[in-house]
mmCIF file of C-alpha atoms in Angstrom:
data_model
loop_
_atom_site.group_PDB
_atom_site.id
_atom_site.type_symbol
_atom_site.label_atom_id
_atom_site.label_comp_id
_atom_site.label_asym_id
_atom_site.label_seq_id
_atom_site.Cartn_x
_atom_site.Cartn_y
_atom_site.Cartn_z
ATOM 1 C CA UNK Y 1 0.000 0.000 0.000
ATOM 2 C CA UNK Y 2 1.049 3.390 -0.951
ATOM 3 C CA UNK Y 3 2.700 5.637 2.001
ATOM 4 C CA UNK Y 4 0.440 8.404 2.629
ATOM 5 C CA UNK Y 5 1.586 11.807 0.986
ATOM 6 C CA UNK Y 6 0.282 15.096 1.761
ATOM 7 C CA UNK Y 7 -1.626 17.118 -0.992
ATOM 8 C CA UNK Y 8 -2.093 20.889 -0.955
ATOM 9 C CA UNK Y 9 -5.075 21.833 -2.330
ATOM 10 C CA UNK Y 10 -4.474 24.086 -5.436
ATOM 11 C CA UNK Y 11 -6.657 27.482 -4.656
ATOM 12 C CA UNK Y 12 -9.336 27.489 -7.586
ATOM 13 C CA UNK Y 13 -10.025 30.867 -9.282
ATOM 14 C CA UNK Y 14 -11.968 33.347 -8.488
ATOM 15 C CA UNK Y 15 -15.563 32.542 -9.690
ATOM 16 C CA UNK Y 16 -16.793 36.566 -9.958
ATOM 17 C CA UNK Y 17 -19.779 35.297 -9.206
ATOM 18 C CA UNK Y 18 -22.395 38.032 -8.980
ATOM 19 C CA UNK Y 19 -23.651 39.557 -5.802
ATOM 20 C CA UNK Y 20 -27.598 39.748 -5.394
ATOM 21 C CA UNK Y 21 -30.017 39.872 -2.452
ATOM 22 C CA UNK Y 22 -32.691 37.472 -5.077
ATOM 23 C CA UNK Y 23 -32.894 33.956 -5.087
ATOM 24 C CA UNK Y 24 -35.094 31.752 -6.696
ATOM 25 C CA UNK Y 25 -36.086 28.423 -4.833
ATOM 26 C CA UNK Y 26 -35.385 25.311 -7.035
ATOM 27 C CA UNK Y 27 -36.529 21.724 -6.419
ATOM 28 C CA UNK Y 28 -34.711 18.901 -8.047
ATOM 29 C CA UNK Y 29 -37.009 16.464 -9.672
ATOM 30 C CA UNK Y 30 -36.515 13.308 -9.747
ATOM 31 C CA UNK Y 31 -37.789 11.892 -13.874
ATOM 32 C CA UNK Y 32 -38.106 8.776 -12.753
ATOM 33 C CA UNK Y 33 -35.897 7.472 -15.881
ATOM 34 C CA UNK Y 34 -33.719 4.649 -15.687
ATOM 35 C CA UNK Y 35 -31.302 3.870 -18.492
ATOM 36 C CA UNK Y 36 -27.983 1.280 -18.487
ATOM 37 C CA UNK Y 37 -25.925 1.721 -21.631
ATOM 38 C CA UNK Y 38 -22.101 0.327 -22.334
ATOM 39 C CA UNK Y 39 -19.892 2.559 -20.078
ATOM 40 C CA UNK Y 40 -17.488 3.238 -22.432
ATOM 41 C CA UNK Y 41 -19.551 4.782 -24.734
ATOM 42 C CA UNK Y 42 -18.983 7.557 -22.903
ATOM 43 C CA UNK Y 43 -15.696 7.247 -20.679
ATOM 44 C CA UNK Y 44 -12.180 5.928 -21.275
ATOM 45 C CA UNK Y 45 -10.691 4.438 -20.181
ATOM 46 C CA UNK Y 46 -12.221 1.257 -18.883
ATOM 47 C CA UNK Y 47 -11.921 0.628 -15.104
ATOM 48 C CA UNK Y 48 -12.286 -2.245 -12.909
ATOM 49 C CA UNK Y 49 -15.726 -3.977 -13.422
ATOM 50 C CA UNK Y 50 -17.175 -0.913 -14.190
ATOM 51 C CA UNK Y 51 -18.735 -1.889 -17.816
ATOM 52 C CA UNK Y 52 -22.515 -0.614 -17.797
ATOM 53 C CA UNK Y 53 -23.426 2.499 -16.847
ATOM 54 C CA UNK Y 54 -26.999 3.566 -14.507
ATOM 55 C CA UNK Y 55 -27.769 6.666 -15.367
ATOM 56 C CA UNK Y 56 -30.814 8.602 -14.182
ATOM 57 C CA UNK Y 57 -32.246 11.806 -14.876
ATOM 58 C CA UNK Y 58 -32.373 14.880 -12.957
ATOM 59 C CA UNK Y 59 -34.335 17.923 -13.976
ATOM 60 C CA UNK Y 60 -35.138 21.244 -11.918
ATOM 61 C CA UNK Y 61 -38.408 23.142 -11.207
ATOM 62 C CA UNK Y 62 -37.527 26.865 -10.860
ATOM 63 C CA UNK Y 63 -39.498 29.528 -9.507
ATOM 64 C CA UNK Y 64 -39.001 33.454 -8.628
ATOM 65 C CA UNK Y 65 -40.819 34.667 -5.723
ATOM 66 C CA UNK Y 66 -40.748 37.814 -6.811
ATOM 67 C CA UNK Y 67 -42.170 37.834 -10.229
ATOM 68 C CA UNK Y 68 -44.501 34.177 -10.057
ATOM 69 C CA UNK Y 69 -42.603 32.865 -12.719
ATOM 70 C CA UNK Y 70 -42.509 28.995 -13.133
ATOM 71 C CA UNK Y 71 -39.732 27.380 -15.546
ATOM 72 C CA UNK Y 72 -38.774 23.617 -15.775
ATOM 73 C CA UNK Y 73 -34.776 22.644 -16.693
ATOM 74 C CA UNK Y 74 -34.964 19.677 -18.457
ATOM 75 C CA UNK Y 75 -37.472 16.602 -18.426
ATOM 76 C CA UNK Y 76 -35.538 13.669 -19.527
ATOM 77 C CA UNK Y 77 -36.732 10.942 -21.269
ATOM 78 C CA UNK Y 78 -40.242 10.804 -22.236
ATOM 79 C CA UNK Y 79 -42.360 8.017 -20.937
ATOM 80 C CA UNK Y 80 -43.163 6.220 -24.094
ATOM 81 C CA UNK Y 81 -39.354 6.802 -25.539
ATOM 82 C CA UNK Y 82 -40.598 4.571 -28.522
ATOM 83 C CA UNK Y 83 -42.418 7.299 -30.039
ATOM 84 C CA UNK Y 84 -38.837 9.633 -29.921
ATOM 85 C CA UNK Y 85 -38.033 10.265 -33.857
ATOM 86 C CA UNK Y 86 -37.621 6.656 -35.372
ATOM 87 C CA UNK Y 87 -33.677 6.919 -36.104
ATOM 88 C CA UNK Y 88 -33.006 8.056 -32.578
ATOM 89 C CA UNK Y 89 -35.689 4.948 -31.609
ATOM 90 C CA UNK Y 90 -33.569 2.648 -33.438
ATOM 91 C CA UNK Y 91 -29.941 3.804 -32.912
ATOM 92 C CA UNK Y 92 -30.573 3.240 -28.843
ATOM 93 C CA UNK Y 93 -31.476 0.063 -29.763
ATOM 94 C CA UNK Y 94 -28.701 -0.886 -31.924
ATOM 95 C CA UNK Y 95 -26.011 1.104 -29.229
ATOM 96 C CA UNK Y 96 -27.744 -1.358 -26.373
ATOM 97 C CA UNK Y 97 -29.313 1.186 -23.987
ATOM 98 C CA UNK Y 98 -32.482 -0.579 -21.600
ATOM 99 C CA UNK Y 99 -34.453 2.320 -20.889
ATOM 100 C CA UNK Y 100 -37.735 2.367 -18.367
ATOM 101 C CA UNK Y 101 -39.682 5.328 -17.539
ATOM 102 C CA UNK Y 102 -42.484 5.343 -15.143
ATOM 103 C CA UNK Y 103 -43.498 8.781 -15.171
ATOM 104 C CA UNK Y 104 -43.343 12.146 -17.450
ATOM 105 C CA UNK Y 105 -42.320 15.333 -15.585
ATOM 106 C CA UNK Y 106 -45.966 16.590 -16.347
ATOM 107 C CA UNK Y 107 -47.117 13.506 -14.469
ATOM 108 C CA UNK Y 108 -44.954 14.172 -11.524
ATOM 109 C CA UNK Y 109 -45.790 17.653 -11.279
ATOM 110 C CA UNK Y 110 -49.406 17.315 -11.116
ATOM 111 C CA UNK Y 111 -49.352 14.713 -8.389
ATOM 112 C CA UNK Y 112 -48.482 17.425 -6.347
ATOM 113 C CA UNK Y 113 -50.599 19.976 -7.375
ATOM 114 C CA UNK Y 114 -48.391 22.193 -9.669
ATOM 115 C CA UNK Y 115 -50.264 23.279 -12.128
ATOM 116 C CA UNK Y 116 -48.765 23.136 -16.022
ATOM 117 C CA UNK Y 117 -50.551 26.153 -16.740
ATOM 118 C CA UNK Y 118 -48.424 28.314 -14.535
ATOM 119 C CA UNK Y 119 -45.196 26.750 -15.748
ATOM 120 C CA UNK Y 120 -43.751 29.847 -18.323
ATOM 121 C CA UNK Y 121 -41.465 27.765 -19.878
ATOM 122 C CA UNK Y 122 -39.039 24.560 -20.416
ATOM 123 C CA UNK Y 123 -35.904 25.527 -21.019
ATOM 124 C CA UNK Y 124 -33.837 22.320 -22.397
ATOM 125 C CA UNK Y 125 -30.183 22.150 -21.664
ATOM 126 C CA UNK Y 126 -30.082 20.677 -25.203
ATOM 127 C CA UNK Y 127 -31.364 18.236 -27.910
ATOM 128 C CA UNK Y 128 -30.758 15.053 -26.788
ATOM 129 C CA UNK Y 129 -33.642 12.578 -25.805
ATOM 130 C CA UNK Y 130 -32.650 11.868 -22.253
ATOM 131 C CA UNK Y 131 -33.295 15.742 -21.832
ATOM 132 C CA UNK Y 132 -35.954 17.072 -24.198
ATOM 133 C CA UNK Y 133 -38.658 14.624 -22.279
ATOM 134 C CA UNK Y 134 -42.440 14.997 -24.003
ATOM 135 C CA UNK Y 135 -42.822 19.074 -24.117
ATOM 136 C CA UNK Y 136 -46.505 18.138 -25.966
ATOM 137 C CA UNK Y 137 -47.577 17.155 -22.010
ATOM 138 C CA UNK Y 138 -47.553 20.659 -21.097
ATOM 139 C CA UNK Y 139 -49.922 23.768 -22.109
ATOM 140 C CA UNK Y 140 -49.136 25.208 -25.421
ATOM 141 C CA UNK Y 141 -48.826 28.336 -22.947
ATOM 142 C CA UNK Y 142 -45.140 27.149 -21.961
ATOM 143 C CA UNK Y 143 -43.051 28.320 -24.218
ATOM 144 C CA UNK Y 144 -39.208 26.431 -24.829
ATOM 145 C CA UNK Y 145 -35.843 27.964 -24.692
ATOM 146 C CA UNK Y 146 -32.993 26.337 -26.548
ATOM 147 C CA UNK Y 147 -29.681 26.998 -26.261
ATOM 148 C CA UNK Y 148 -27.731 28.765 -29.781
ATOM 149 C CA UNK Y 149 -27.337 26.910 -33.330
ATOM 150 C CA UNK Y 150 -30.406 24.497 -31.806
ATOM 151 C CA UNK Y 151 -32.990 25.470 -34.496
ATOM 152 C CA UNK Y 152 -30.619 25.789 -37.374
ATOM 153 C CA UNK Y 153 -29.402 22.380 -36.092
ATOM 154 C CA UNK Y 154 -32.502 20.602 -35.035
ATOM 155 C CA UNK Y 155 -35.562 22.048 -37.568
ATOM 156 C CA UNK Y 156 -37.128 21.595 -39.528
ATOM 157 C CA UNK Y 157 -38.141 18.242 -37.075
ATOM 158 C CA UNK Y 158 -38.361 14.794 -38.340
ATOM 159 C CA UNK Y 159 -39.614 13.481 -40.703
ATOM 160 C CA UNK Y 160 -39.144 16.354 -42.853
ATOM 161 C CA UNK Y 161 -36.056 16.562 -41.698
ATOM 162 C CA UNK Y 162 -34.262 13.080 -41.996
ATOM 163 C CA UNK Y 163 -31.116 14.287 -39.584
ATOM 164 C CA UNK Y 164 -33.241 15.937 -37.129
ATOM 165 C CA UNK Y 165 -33.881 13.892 -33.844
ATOM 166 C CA UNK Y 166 -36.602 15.775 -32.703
ATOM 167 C CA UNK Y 167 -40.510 15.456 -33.674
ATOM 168 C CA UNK Y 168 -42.865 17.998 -34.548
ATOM 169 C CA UNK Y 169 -45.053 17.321 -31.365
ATOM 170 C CA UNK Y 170 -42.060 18.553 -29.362
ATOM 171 C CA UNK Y 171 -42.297 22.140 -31.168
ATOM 172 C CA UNK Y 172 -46.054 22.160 -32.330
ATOM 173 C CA UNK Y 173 -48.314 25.449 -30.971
ATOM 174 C CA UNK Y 174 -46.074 26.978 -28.617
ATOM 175 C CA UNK Y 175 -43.298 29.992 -28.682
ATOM 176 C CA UNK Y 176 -39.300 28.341 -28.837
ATOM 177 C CA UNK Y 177 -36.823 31.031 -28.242
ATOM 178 C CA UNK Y 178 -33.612 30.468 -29.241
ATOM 179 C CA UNK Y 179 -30.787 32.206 -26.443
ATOM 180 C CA UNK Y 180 -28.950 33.743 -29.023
ATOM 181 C CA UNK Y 181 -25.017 33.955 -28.492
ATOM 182 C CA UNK Y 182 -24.962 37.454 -28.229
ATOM 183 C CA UNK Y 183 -27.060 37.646 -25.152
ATOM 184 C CA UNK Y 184 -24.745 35.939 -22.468
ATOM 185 C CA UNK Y 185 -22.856 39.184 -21.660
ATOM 186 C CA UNK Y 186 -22.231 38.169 -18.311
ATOM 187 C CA UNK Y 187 -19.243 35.966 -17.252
ATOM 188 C CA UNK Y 188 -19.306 33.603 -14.181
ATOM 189 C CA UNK Y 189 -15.893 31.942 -14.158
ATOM 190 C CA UNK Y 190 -14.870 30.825 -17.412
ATOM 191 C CA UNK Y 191 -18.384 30.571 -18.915
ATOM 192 C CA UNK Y 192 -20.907 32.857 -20.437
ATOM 193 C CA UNK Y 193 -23.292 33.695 -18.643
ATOM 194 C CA UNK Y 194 -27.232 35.408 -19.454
ATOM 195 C CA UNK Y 195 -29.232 36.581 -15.990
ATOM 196 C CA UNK Y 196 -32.149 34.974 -16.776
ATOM 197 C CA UNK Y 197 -34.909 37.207 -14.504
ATOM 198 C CA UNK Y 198 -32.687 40.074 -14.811
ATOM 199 C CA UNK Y 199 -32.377 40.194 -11.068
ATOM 200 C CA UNK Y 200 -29.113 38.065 -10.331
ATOM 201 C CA UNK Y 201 -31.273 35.523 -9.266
ATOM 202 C CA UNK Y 202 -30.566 32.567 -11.965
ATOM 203 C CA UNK Y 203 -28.764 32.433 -14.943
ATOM 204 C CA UNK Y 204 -27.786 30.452 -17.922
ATOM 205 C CA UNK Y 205 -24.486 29.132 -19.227
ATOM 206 C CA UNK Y 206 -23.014 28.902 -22.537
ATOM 207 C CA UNK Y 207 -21.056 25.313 -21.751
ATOM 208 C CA UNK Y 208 -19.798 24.028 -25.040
ATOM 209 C CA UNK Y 209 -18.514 20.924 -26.227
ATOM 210 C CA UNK Y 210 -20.740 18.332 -25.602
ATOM 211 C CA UNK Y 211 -23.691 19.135 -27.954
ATOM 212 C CA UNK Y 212 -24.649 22.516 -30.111
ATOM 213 C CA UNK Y 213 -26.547 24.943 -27.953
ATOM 214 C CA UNK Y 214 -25.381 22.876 -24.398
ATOM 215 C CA UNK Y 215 -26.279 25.560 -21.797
ATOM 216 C CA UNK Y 216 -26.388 24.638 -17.994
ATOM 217 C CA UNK Y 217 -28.530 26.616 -15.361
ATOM 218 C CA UNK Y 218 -26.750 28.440 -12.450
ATOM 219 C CA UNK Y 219 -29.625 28.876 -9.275
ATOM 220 C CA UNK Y 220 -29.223 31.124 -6.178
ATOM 221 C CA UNK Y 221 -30.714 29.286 -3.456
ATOM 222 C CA UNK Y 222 -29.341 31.745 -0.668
ATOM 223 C CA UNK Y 223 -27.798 34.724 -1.184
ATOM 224 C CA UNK Y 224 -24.155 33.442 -1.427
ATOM 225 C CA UNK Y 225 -25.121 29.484 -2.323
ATOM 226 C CA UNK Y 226 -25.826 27.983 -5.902
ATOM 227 C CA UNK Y 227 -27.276 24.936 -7.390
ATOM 228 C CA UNK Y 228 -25.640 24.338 -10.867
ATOM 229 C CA UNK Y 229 -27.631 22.251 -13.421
ATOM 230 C CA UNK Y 230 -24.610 20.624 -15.165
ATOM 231 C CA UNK Y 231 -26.531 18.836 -17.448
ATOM 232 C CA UNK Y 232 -24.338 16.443 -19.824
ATOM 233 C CA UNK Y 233 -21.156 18.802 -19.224
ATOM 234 C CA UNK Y 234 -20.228 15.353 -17.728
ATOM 235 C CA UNK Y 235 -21.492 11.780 -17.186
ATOM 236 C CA UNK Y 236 -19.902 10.384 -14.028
ATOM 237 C CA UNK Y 237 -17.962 11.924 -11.135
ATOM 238 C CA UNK Y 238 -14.913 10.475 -12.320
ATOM 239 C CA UNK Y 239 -15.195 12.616 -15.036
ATOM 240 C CA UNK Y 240 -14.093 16.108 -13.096
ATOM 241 C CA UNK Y 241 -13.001 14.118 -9.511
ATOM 242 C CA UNK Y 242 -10.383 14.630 -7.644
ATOM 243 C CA UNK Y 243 -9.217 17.628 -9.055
ATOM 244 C CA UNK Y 244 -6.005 19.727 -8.089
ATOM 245 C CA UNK Y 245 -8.654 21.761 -6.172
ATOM 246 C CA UNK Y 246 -10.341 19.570 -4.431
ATOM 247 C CA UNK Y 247 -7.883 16.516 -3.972
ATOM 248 C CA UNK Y 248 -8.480 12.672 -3.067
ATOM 249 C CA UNK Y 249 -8.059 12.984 0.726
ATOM 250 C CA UNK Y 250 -6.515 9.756 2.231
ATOM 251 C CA UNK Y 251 -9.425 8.487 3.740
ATOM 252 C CA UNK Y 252 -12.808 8.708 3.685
ATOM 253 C CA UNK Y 253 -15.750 8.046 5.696
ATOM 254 C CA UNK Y 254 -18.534 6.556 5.129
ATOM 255 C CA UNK Y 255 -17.433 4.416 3.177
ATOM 256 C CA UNK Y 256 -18.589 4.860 -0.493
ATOM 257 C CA UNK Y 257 -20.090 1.432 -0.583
ATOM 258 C CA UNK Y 258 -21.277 1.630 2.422
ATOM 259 C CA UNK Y 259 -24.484 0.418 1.493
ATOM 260 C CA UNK Y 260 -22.734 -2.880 0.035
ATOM 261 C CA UNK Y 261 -21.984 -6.520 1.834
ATOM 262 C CA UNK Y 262 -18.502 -5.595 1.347
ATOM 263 C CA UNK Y 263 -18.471 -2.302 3.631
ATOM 264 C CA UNK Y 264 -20.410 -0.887 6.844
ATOM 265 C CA UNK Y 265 -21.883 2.640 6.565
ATOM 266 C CA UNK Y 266 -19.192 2.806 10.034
ATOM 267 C CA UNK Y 267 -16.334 1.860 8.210
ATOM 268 C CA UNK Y 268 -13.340 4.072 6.675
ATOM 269 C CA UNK Y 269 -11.714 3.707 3.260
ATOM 270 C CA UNK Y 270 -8.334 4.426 2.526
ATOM 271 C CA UNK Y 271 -8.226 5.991 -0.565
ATOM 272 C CA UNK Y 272 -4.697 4.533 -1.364
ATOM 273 C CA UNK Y 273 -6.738 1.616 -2.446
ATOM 274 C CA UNK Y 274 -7.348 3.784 -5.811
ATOM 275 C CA UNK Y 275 -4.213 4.394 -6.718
ATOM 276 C CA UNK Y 276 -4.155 0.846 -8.613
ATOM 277 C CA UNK Y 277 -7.325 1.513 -10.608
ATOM 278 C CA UNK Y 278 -6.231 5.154 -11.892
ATOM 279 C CA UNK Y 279 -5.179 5.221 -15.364
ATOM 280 C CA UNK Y 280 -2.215 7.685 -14.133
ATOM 281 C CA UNK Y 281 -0.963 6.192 -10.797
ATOM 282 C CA UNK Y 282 1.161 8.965 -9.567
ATOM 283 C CA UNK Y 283 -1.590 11.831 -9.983
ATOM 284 C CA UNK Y 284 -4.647 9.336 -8.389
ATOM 285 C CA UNK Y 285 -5.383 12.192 -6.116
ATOM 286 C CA UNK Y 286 -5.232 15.196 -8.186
ATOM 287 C CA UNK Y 287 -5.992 14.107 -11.731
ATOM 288 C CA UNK Y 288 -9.547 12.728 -12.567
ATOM 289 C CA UNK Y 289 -9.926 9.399 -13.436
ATOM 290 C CA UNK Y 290 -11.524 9.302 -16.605
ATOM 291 C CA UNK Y 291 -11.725 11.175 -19.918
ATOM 292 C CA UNK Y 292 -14.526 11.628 -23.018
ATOM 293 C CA UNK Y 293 -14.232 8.320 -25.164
ATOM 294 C CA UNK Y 294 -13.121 9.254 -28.378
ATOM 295 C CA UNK Y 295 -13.346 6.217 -30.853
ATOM 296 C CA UNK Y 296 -10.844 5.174 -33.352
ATOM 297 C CA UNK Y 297 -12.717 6.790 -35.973
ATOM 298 C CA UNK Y 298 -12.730 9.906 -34.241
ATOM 299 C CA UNK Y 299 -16.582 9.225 -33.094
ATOM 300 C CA UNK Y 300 -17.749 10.865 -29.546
ATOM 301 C CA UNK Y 301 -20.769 11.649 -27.390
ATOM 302 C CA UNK Y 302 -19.235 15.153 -27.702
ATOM 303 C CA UNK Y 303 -19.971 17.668 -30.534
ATOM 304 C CA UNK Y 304 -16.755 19.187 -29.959
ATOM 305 C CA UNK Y 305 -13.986 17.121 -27.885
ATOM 306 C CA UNK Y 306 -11.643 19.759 -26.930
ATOM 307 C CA UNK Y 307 -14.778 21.971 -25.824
ATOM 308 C CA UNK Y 308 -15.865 19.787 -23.734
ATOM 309 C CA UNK Y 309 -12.600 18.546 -21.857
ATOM 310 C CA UNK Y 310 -12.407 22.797 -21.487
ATOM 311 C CA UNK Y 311 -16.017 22.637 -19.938
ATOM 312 C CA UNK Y 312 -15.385 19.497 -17.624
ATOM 313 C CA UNK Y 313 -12.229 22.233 -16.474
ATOM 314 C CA UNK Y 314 -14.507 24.745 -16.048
ATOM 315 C CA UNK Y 315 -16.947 22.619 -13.943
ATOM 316 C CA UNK Y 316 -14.371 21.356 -11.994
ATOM 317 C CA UNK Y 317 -13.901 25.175 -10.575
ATOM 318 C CA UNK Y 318 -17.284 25.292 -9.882
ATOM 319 C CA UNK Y 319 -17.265 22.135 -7.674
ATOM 320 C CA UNK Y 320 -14.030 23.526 -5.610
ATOM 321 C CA UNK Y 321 -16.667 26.375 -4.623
ATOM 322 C CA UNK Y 322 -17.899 25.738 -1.139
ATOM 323 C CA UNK Y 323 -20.837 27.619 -2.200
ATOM 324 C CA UNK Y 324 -21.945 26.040 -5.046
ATOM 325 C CA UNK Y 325 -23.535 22.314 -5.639
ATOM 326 C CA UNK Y 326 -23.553 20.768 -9.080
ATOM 327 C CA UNK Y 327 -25.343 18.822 -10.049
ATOM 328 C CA UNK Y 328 -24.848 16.719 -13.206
ATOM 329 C CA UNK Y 329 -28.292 15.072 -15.007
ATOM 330 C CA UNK Y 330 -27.067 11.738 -14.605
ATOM 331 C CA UNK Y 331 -25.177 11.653 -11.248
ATOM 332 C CA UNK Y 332 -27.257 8.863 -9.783
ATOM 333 C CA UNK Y 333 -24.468 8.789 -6.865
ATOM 334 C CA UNK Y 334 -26.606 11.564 -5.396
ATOM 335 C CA UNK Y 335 -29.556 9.979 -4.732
ATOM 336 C CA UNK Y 336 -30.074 9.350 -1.181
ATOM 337 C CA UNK Y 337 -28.398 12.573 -0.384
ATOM 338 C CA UNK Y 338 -30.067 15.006 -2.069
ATOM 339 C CA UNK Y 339 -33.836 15.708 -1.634
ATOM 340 C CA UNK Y 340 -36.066 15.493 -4.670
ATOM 341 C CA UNK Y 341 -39.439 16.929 -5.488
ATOM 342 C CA UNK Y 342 -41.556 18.074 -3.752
ATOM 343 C CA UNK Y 343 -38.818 19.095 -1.199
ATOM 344 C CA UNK Y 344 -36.856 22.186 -2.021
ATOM 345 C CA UNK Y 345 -33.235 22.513 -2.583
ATOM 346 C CA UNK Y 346 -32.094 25.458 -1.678
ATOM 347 C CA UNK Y 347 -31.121 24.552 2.180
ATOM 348 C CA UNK Y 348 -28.544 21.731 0.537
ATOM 349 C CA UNK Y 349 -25.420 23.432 2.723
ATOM 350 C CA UNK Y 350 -27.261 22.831 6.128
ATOM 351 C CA UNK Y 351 -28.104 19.000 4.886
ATOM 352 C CA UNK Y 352 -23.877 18.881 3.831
ATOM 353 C CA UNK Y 353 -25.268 17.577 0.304
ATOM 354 C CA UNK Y 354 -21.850 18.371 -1.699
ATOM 355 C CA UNK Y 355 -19.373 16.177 1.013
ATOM 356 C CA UNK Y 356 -21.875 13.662 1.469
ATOM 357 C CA UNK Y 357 -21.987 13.320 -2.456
ATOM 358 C CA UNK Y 358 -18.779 14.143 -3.390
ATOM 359 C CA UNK Y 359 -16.993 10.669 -3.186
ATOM 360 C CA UNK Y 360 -19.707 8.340 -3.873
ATOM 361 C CA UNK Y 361 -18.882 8.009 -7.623
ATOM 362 C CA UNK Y 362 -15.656 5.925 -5.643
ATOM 363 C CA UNK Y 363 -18.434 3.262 -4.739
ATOM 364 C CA UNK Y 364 -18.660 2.421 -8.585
ATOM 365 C CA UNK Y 365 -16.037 0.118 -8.775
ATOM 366 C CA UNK Y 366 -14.865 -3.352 -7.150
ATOM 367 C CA UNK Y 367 -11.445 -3.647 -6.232
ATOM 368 C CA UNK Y 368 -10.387 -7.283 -5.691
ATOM 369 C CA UNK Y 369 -8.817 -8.255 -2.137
ATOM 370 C CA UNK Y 370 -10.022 -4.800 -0.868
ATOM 371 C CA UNK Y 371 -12.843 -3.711 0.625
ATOM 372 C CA UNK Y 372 -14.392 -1.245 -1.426
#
């Protein structure tokens, strides 16, 4: 076993992030999606027995105080995901994924009395089907905010438009503004940034790289604490964890399969015992373990590789923040930790969400003759 070596943590930079009295309360909902797809179609390199991948599917009710306003971020996958456009039907198929949905956002909502007629609008992080959910379940009222290049990418929808994943129910009768690129003015550390309310109190951010028009949400839930909807800037912890700013630290407790045979909820694990599985030994507590699988013929989940391995940097600054909690769409590791719909979010520092959460991802992986 390694000897145990002191890290300094690397100060992160400054954030600038905005000063306002206005906060907007912000429940994380729960979409009830389940999906399991190959693991490395979207991380390399492969590690331990980690070869499928659970994913669920976050998404965020928003609302202002001040003005009434109502917007949902994200509703991932719709509940009958057979009727999604008939390529993208067929191409999850043929990639493997086992998808179950038990309930649309709409669904979940009105269980507990949220009206859909005083939701203003869906704003979707992006195009992709784990995200766009079934918009034609809400009021034709709601209008939908995309992210830039979407329509010029995206419409006309399919059929018409054989390339085009989405369908014309997901457009049909209602207002979809595109955030043009010219609008995010603001910057809130290394992304662009639009205030959303114009009162400081949530904002979106241009995060490139994974898909055209990715945009993430950034919520003030108390005056000087955030929520930020990361969307697909990543797809597992390992993807931006440990960083130089917020380092392995030698042990931790509970134990990140705590819940397992293997490990008691009382028990402490050495975090030496990762230095074996990362793919660069000597920086196991520093460097993150895995990367964006790129395929031999240059194939990826991201649009733009080099973007997104800038955004997963950029993300990583906003997790060294004390004051800020991200959130990623498929981090299942949080659940259990976090409270979900109908609860509220915005007291996560008092309920220690982001070092309860932190090292769970850890719990992903067997480690032979250890317990882990």
């Amino acid at each position: 076993m390694a000897t145990a070596i002191h890290i300094e943590r690397v100060p992160p930079p400054d954030l600038h992030l905005p000063l306002s009295p206005n906060t907007v309360n912000v429940r994380i909902i729960d979409t009830t999606t389940s999906m399991l797809c190959k693991a490395d179609y979207f991380l390399s390199p492969t590690i331990g027995n980690l070869h499928e991948l659970y994913c669920n599917a976050f998404a965020f009710l928003v609302e202002n105080p001040r003005t009434g306003q109502k917007l949902v971020f994200d509703l991932g996958v719709r509940k009958d995901w057979e009727n999604l456009a008939t390529p993208m039907v067929e191409r999850l198929l043929a990639q493997g994924f086992r998808i179950n949905v038990e309930k649309g956002v709409s669904e979940i909502l009105q269980e507990e009395h949220v009206a859909l007629e005083d939701i203003d609008a869906i704003i979707w992080s992006h195009w992709h089907f784990d995200h766009i959910g079934d918009p034609s379940t809400f009021p034709e009222t709601t209008s939908l905010v995309v992210g830039p290049g979407t329509l010029a990418a995206k419409l006309p929808p399919w059929p018409e438009n054989l390339a085009s994943t989405l369908t014309a129910s997901d457009i049909r009768g209602r207002e979809v503004r595109e955030i043009s690129s010219a609008e995010f003015t603001l910057k809130i550390g290394r992304f662009r940034a639009l205030d959303y309310f114009n009162d400081g109190s949530f904002y979106l951010l241009d995060v490139p790289g994974h898909a055209i028009g990715h945009i993430c949400g950034l919520a003030r839930t108390t005056e000087n604490s955030f929520i930020l909807m990361g969307a697909d800037t990543c797809h597992h912890g390992g993807q931006y964890r440990p960083s130089p700013y917020v380092p392995l630290p030698e042990s931790i407790k509970p134990h990140p399969r705590g819940d397992s045979v293997t490990a008691g909820p009382n028990e402490t694990c050495p975090c030496s015992i990762f230095e074996e599985l990362h793919p660069n030994p000597a920086e196991y507590r520093t460097q993150q373990f895995y990367s964006i699988r790129v395929r031999e013929d240059g194939g990826s989940v991201a649009f733009n590789v080099q973007d997104a391995k800038d955004s997963i940097a950029g993300l990583q600054e906003f997790d060294a923040a004390d004051n800020v909690l991200v959130v990623c769409a498929h981090d299942a590791s949080l659940k259990g930790i976090i409270d979900v719909f109908p609860q509220y979010a915005n007291a996560w520092k008092d309920g220690e969400w982001k070092e309860k959460g932190r090292w769970r991802f850890l719990g992903d992986w067997e480690i032979p003759d250890h317990k882990v």
